PDB file of C-alpha atoms in Angstrom:
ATOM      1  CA  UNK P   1     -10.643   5.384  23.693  1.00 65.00           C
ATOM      2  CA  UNK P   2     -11.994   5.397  20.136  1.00 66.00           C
ATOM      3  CA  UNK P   3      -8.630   4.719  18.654  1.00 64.00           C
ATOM      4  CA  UNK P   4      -8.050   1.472  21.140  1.00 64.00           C
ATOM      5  CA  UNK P   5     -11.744   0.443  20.017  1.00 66.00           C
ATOM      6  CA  UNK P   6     -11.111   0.640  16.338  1.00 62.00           C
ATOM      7  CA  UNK P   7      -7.891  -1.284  16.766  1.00 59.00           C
ATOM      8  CA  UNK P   8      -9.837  -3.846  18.597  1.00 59.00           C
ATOM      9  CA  UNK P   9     -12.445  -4.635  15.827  1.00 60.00           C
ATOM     10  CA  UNK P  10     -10.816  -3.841  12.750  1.00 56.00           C
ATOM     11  CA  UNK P  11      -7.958  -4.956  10.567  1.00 53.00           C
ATOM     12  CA  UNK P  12      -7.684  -2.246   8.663  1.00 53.00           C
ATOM     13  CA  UNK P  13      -7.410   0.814  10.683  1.00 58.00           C
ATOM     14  CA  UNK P  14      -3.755   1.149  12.352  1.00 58.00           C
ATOM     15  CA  UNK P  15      -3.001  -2.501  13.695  1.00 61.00           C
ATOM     16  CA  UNK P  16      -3.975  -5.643  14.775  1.00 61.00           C
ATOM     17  CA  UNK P  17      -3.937  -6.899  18.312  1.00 57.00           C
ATOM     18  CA  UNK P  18      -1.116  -9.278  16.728  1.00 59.00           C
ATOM     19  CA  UNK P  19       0.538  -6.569  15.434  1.00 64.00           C
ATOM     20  CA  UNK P  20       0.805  -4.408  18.706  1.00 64.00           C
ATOM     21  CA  UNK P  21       2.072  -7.644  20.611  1.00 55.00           C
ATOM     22  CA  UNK P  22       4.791  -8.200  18.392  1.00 54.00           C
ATOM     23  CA  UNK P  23       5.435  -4.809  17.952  1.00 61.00           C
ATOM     24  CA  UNK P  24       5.942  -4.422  21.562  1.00 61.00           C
ATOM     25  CA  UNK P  25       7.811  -7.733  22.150  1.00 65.00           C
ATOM     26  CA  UNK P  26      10.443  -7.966  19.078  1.00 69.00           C
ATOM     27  CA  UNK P  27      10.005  -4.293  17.341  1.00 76.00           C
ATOM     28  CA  UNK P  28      12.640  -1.646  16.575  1.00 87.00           C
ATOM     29  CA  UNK P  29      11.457   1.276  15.457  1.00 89.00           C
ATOM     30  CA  UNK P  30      13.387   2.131  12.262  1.00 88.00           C
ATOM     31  CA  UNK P  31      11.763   5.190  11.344  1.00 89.00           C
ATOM     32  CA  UNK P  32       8.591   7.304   9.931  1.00 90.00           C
ATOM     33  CA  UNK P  33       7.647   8.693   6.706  1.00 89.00           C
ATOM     34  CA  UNK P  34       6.061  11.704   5.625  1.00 87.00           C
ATOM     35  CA  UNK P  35       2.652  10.281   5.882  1.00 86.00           C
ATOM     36  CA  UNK P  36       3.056   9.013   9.501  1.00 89.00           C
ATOM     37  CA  UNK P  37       3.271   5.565   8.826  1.00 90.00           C
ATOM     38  CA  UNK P  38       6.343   3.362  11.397  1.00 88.00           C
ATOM     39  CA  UNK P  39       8.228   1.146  10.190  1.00 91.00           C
ATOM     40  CA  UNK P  40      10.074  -1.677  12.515  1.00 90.00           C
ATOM     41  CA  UNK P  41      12.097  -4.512  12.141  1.00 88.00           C
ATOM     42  CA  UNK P  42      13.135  -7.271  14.442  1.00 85.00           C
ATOM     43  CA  UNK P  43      12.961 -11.481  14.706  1.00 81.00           C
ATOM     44  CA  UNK P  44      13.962 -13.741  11.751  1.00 81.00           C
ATOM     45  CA  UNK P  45      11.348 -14.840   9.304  1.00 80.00           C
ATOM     46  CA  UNK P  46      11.509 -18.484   7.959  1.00 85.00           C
ATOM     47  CA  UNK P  47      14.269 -18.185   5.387  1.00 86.00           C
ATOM     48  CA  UNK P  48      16.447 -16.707   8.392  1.00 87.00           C
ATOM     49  CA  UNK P  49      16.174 -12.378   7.339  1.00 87.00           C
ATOM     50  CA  UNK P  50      14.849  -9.633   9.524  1.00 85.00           C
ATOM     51  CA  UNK P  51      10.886  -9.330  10.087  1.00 86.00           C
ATOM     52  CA  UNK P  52      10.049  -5.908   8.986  1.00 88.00           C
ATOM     53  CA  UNK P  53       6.976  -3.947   9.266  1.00 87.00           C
ATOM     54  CA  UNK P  54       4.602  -1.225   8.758  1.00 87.00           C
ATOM     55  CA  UNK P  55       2.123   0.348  10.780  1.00 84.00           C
ATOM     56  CA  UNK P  56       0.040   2.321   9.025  1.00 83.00           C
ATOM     57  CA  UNK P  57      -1.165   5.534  10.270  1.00 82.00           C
ATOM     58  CA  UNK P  58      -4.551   5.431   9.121  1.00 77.00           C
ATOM     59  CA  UNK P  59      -6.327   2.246   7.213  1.00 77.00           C
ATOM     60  CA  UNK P  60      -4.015  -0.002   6.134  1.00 79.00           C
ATOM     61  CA  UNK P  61      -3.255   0.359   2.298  1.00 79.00           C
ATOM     62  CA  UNK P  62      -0.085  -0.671   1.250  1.00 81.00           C
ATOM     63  CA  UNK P  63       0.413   1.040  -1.967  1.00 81.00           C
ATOM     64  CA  UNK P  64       0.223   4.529   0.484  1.00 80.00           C
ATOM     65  CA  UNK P  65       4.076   2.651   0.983  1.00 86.00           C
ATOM     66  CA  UNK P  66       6.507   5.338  -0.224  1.00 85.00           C
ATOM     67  CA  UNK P  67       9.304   4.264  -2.984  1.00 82.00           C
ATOM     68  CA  UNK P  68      12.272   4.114  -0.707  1.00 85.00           C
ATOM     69  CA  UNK P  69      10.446   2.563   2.484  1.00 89.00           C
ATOM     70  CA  UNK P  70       9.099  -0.031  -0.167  1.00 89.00           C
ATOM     71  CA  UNK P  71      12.966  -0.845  -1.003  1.00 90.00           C
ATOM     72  CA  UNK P  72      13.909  -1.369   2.350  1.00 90.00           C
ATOM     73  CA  UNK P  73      10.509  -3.589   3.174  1.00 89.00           C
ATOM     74  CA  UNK P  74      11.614  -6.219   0.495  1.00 92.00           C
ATOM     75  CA  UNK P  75      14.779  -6.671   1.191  1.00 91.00           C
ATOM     76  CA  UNK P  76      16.322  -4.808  -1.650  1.00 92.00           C
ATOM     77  CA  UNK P  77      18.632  -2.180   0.515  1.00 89.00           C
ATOM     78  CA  UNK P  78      19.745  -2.795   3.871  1.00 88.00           C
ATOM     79  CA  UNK P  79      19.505   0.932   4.677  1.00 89.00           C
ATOM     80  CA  UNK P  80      16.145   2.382   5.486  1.00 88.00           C
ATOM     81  CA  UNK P  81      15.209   5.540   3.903  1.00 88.00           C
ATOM     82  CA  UNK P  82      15.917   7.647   7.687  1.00 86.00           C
ATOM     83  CA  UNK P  83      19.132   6.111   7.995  1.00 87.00           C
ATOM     84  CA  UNK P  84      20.519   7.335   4.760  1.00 85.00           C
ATOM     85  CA  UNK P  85      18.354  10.977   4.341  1.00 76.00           C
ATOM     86  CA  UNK P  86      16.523   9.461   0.972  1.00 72.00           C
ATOM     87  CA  UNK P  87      15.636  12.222  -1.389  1.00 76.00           C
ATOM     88  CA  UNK P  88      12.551  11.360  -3.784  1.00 76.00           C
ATOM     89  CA  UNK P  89      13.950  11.348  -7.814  1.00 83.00           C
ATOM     90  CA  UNK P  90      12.370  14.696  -9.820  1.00 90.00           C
ATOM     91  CA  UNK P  91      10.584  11.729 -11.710  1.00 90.00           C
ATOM     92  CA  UNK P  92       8.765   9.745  -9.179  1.00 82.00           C
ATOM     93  CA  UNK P  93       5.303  10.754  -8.593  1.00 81.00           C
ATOM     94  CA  UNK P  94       3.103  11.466  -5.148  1.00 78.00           C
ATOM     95  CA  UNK P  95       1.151   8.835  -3.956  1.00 73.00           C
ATOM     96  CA  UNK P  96      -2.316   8.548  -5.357  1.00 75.00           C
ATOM     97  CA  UNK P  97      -5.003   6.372  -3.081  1.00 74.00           C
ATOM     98  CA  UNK P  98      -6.233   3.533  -4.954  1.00 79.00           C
ATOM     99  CA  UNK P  99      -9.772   4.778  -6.614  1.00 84.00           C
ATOM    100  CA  UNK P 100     -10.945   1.008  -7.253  1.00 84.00           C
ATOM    101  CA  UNK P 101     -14.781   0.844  -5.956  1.00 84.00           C
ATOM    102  CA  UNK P 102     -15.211   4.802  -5.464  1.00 84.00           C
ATOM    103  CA  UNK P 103     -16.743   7.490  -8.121  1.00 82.00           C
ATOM    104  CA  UNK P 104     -13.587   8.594  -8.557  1.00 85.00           C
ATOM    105  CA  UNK P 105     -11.800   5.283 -10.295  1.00 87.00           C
ATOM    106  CA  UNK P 106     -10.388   4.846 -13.000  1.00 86.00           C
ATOM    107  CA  UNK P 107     -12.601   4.404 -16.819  1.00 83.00           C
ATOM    108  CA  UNK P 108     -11.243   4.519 -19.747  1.00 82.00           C
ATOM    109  CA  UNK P 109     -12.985   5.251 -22.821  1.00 76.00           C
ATOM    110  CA  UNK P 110     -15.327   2.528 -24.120  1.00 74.00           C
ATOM    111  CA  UNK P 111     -15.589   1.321 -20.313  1.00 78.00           C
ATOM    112  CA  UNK P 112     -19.309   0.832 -19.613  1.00 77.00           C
ATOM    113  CA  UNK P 113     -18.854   2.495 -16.367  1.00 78.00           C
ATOM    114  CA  UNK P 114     -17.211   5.692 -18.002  1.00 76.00           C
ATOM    115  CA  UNK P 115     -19.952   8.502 -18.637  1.00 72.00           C
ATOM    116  CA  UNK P 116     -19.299   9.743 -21.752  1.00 68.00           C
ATOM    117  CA  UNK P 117     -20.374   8.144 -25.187  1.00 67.00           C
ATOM    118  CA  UNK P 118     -18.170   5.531 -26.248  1.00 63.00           C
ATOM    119  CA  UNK P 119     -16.116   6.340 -29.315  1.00 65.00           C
ATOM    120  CA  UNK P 120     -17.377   5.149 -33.266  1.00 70.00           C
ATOM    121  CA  UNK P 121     -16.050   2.234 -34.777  1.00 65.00           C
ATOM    122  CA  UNK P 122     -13.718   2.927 -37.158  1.00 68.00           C
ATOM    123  CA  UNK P 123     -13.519   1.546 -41.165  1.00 69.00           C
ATOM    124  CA  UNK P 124     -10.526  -1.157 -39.637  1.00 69.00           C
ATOM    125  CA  UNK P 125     -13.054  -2.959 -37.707  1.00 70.00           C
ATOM    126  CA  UNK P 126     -15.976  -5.356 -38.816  1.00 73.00           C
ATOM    127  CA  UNK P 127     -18.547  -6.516 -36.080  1.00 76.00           C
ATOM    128  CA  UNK P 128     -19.183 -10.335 -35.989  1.00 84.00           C
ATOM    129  CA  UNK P 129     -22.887 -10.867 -36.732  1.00 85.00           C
ATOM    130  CA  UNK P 130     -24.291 -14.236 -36.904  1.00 89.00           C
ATOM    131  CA  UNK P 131     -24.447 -16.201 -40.522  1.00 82.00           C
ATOM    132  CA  UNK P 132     -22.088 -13.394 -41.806  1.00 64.00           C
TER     133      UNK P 132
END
């Protein structure tokens, strides 16, 4: 009951109501990734190419979208990761949530968010002071 009720007044947690009526009228489930997410296709969008969609298994962030699932979203492969037993490349990385807004984010050095003392100005660099 908590699940249906988050559904019902949130966007971001699993699916719309518009999602889960489409879903369930023109959706084919093409598969699942590690992280739970489904992903379905079916209908014709407006330049005449499959609909295909996500539905996220928990809030709905689409850079948790792994590499080969994000190929077969767009368009660029035909075959969906399940359909062809996709194997991740040694070089592509995990999936790290986006930190943006949280303690955790991102600061480089000199950012004024970033804790640590921002580092001395070297000899290359002159200051603009006013009447120089």
């Amino acid at each position: 009951m908590k699940a249906l009720l988050l559904q019902m007044f949130t966007w971001w947690n699993g699916q719309t109501w518009g999602t889960r009526f489409h879903t369930w009228r023109h959706g084919t489930r093409v598969g699942e990734d590690a992280d739970g997410n489904v992903y379905y296709e079916g209908g014709t969008d407006s330049e005449g190419r499959t609909r295909r969609w996500v539905i996220y298994s928990g809030y709905s962030e689409a850079s948790a979208i792994p590499p080969g699932w994000h190929g077969w979203m767009h368009h660029r492969t035909d075959v969906s990761p399940a359909a062809e037993n996709y194997v991740p490349r040694p070089w592509e990385k995990a999936h790290i949530a986006n930190m943006t807004g949280t303690g955790r984010a991102y600061r480089p050095k000199g950012s004024i968010l970033n804790q640590g003392a921002r580092p001395h100005v070297t000899g290359d660099y002159d200051a603009w002071t006013p009447k120089s």
